[in-house]
PDB file of C-alpha atoms in Angstrom:
ATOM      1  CA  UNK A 279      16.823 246.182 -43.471  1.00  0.00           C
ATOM      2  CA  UNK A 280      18.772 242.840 -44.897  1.00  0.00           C
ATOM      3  CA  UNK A 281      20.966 240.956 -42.834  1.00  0.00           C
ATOM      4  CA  UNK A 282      23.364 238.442 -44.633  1.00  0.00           C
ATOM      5  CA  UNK A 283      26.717 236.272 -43.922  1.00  0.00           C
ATOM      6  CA  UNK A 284      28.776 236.643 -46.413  1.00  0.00           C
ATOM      7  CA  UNK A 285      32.160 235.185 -47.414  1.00  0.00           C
ATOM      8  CA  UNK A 286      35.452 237.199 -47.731  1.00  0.00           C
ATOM      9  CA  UNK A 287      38.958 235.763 -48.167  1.00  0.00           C
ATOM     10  CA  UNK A 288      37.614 232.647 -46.556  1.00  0.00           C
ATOM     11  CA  UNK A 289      36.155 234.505 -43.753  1.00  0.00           C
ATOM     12  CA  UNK A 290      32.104 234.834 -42.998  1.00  0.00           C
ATOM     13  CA  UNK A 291      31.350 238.293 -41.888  1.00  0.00           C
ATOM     14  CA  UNK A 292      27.419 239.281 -41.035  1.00  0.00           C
ATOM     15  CA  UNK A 293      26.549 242.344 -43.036  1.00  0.00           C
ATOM     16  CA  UNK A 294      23.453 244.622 -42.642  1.00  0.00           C
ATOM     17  CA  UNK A 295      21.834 247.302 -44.479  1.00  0.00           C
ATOM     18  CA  UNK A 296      19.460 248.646 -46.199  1.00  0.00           C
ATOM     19  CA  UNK A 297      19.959 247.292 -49.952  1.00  0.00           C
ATOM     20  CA  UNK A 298      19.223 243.719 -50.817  1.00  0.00           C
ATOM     21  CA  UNK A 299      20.396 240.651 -50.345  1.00  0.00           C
ATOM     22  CA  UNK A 300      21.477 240.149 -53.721  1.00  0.00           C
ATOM     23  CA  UNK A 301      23.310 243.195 -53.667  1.00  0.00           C
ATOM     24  CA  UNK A 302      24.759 242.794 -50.447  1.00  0.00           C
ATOM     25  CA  UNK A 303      26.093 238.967 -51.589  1.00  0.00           C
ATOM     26  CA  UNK A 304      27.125 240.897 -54.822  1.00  0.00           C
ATOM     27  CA  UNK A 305      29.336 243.501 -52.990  1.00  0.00           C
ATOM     28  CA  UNK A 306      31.058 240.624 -50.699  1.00  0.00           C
ATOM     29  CA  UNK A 307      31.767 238.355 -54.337  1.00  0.00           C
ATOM     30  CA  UNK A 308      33.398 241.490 -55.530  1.00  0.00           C
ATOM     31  CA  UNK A 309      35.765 242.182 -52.789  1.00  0.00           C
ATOM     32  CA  UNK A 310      36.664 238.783 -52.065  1.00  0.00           C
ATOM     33  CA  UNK A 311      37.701 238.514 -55.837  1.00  0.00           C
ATOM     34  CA  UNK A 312      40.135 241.459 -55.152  1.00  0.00           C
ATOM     35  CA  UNK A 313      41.143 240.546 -52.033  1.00  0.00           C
ATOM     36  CA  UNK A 314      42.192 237.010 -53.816  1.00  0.00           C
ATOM     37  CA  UNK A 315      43.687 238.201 -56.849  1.00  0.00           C
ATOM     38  CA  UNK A 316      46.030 240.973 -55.364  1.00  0.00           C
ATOM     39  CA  UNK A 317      46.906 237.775 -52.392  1.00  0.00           C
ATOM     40  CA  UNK A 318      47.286 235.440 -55.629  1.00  0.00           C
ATOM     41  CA  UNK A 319      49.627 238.317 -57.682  1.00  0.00           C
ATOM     42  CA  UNK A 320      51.477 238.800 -54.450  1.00  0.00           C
ATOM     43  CA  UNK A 321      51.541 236.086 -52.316  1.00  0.00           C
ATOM     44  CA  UNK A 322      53.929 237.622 -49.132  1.00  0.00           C
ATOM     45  CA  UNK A 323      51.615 239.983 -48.390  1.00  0.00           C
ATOM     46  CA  UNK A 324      49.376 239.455 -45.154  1.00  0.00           C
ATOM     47  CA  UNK A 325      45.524 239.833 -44.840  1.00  0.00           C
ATOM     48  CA  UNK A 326      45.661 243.278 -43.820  1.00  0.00           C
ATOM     49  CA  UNK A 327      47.893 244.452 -46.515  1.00  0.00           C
ATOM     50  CA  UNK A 328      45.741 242.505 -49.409  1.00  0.00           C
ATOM     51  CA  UNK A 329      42.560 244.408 -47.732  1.00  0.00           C
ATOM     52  CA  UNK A 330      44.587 247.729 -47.594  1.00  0.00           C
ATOM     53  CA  UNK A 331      45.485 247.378 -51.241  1.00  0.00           C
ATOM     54  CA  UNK A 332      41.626 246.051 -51.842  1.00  0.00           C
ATOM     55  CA  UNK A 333      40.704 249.191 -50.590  1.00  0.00           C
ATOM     56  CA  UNK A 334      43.090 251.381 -52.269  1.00  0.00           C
ATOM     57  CA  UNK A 335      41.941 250.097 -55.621  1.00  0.00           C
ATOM     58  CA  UNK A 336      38.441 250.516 -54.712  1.00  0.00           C
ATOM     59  CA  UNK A 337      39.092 253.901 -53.643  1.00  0.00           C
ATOM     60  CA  UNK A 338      40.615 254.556 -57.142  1.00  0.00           C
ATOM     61  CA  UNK A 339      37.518 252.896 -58.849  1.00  0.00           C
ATOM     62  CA  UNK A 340      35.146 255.266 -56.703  1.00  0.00           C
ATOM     63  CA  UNK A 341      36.978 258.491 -57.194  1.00  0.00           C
ATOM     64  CA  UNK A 342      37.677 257.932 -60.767  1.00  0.00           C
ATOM     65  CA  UNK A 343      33.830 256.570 -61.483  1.00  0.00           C
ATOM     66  CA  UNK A 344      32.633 260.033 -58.882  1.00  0.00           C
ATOM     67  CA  UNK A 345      34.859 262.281 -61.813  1.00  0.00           C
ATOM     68  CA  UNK A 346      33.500 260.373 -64.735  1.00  0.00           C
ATOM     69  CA  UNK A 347      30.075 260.815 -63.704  1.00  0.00           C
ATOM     70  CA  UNK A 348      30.699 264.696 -63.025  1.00  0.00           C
ATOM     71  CA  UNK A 349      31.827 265.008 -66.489  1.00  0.00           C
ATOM     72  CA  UNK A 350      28.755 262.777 -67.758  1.00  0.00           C
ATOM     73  CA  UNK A 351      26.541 264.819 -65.763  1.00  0.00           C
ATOM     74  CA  UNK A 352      28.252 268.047 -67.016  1.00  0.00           C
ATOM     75  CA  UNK A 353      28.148 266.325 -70.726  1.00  0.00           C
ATOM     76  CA  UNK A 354      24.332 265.592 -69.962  1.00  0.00           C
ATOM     77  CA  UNK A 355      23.486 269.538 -69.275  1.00  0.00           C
ATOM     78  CA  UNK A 356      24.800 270.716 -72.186  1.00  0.00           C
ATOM     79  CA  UNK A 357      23.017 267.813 -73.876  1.00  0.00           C
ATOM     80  CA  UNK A 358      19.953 269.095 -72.217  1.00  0.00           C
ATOM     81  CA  UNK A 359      20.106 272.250 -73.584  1.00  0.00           C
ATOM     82  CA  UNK A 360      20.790 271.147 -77.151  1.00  0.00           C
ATOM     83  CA  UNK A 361      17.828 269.140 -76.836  1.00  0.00           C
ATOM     84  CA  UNK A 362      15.604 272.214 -75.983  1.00  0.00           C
ATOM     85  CA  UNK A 363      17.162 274.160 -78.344  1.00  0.00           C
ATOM     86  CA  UNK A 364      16.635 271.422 -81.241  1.00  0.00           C
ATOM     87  CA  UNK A 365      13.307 270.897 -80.008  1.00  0.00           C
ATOM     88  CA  UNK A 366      12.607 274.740 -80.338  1.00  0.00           C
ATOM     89  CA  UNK A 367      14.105 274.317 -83.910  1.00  0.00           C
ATOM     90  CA  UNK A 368      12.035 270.997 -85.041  1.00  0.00           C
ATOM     91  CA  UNK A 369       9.072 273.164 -84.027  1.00  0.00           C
ATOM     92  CA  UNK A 370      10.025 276.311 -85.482  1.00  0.00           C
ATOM     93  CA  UNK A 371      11.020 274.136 -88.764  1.00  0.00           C
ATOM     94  CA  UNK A 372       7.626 271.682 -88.265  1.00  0.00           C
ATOM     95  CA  UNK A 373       5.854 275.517 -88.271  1.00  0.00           C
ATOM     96  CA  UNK A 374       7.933 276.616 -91.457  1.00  0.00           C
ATOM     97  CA  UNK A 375       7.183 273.443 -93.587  1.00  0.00           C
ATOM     98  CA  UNK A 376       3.306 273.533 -92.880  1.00  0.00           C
ATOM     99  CA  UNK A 377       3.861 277.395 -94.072  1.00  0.00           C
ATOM    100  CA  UNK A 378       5.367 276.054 -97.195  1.00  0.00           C
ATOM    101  CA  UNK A 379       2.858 272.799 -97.720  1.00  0.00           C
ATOM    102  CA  UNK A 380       0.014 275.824 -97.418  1.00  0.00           C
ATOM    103  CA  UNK A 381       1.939 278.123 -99.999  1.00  0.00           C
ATOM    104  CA  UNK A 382       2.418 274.792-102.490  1.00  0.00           C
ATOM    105  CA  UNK A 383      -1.246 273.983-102.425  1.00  0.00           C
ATOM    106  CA  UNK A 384      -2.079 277.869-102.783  1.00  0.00           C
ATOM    107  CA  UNK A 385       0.492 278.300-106.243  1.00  0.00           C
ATOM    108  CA  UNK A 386       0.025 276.145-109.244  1.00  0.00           C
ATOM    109  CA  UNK A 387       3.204 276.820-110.859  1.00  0.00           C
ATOM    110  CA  UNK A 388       5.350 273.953-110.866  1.00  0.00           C
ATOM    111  CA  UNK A 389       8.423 275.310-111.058  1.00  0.00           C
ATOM    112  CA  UNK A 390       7.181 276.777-107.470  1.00  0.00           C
ATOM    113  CA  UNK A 391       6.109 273.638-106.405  1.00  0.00           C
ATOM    114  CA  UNK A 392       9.506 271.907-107.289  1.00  0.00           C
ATOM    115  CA  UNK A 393      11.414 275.104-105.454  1.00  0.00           C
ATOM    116  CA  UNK A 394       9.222 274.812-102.099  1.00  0.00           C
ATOM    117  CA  UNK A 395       9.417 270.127-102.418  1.00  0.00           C
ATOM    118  CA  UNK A 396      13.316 271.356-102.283  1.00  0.00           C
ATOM    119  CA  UNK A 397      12.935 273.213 -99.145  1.00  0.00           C
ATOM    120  CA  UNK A 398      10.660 270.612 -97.318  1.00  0.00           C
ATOM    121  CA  UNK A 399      13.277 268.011 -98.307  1.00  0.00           C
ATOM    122  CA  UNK A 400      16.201 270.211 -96.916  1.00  0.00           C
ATOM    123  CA  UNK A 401      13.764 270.430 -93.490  1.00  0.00           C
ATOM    124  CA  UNK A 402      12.911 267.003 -92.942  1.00  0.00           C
ATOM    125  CA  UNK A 403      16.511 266.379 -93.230  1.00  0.00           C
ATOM    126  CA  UNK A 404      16.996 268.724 -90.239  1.00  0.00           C
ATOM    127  CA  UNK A 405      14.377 267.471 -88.535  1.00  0.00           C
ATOM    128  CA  UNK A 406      15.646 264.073 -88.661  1.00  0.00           C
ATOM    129  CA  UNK A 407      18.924 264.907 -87.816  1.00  0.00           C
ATOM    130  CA  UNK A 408      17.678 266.817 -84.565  1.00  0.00           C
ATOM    131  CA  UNK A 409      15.567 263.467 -83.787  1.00  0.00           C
ATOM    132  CA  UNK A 410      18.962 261.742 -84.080  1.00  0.00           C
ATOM    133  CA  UNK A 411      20.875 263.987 -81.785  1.00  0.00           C
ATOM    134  CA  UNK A 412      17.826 263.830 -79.196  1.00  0.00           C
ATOM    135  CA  UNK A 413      18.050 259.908 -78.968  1.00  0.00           C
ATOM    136  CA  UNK A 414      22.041 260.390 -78.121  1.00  0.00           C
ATOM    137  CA  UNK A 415      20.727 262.608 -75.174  1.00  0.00           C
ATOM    138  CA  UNK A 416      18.698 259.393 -74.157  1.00  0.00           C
ATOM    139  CA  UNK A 417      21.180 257.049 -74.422  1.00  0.00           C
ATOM    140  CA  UNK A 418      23.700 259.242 -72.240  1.00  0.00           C
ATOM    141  CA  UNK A 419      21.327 260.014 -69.271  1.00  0.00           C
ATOM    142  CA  UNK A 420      20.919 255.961 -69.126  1.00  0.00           C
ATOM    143  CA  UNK A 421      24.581 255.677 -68.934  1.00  0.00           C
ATOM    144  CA  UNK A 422      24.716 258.572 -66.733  1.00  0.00           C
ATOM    145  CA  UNK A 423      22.189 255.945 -64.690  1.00  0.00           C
ATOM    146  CA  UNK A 424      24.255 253.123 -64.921  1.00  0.00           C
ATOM    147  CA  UNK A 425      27.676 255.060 -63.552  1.00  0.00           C
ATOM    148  CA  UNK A 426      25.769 256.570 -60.469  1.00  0.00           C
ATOM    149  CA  UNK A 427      24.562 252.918 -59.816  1.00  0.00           C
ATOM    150  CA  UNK A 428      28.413 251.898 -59.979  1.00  0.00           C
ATOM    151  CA  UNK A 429      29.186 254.790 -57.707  1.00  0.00           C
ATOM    152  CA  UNK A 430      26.949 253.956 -55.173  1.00  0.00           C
ATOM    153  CA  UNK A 431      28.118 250.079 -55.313  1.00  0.00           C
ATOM    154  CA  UNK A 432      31.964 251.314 -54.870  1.00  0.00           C
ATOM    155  CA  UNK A 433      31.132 253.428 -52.252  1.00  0.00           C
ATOM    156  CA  UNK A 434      29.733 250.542 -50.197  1.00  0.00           C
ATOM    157  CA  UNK A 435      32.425 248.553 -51.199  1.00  0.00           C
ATOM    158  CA  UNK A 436      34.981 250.820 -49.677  1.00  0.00           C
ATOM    159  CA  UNK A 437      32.966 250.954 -46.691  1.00  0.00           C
ATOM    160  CA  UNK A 438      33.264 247.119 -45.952  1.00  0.00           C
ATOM    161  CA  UNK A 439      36.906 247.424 -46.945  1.00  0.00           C
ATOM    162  CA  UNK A 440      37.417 250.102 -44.427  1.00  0.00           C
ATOM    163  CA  UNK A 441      35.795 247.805 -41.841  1.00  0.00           C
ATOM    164  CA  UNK A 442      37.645 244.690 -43.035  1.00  0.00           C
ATOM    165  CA  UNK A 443      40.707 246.893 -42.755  1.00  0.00           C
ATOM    166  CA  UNK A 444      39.954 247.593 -39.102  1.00  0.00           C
ATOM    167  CA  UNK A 445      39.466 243.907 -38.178  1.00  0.00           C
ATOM    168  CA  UNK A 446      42.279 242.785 -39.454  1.00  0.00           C
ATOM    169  CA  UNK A 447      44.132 245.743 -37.683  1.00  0.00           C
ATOM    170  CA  UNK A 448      42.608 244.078 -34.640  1.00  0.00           C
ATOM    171  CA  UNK A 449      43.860 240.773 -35.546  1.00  0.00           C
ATOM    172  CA  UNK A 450      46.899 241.813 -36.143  1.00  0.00           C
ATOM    173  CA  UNK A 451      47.316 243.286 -32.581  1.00  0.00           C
ATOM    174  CA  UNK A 452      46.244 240.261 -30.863  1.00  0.00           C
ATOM    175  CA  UNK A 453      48.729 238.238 -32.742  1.00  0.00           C
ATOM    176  CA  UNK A 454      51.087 240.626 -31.679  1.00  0.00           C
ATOM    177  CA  UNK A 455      50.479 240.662 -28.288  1.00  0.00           C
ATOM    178  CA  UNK A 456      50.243 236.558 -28.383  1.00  0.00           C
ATOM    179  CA  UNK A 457      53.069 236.323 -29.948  1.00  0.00           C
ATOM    180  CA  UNK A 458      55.104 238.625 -27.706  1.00  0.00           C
ATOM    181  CA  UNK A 459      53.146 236.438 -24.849  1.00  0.00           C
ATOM    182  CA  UNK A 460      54.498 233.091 -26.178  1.00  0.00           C
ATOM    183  CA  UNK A 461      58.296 235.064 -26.508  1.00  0.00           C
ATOM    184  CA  UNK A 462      58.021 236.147 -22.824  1.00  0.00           C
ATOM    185  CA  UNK A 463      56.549 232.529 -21.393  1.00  0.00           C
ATOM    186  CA  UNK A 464      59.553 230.273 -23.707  1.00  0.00           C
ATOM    187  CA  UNK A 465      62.546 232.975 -21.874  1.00  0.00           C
TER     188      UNK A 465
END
């Protein structure tokens, strides 16, 4: 379990968990870069509301990256199954053109031979275009990778919003009551 102080909004806050420290110093530099940019783009608003907005943005980001990756992973199934299915045909085709390499070296017409070349040509094509397809599939599940990665990082980044968001809740009340201290005591 890492334990790390971190800086957010010029504030250190002691975070623990079970990623690393990297990652933990990683997920801090990202909210406090939100937190500044919405304070910087809208200057009235108060801590609180900056980390309420923070964490309605990251909220979008984590729903909208949680539907992406549905679709990917929907995307990737179907992918899947094209894969078998062109893997069933590259053998079934690999099968045919051995049939037809056998049948060539069996026949010595030519105009045979130059009929059956023909075919093999037209299969190898298919066969690299399945081979093609298959390395798409690839590439998709390590995207697929990469977005569930994301999602987990957003959903600990909503976490420490929600926390920051209950701090500054806290703060706020104590100001309030402060304040409404200092009003009473200068009557």
């Amino acid at each position: 379990m890492s334990s790390v102080t971190v800086r957010v909004n010029n504030k250190e806050y002691q975070l623990v968990g079970n990623e690393k420290e990297e990652y933990l110093h990683t997920i801090a530099n990202y909210v406090d870069k939100k937190i500044k940019n919405i304070m910087e783009n809208n200057p009235k608003l108060s801590t609180s509301e900056a980390a309420i907005l923070t964490a309605m943005n990251s909220a979008d980001e984590f729903y909208k990256s949680g539907e992406y990756n549905e679709r990917l992973s929907d995307e990737i199934e179907e992918l899947k199954n094209k894969a078998d299915n062109l893997t069933r045909e590259i053998a079934k085709l690999n099968e045919e053109k051995q049939e037809l390499k056998i049948e060539i070296d069996k026949k010595s017409s030519d105009e045979e031979n130059v009929e059956k070349d023909k075919q093999i040509e037209q299969l190898s094509q298919c066969i690299d275009s399945m081979t093609k397809d298959a390395k798409g599939i690839k590439k998709l599940k390590d995207d697929n990778k990469q977005l569930r990665f994301n999602l987990q990082s957003a959903k600990y980044k909503l976490m420490d919003l929600e926390n920051k968001y209950l701090e500054n809740q806290i703060l706020l009340a104590k100001t309030k009551k402060e304040y409404i201290q200092e009003m009473k005591e200068n009557r």
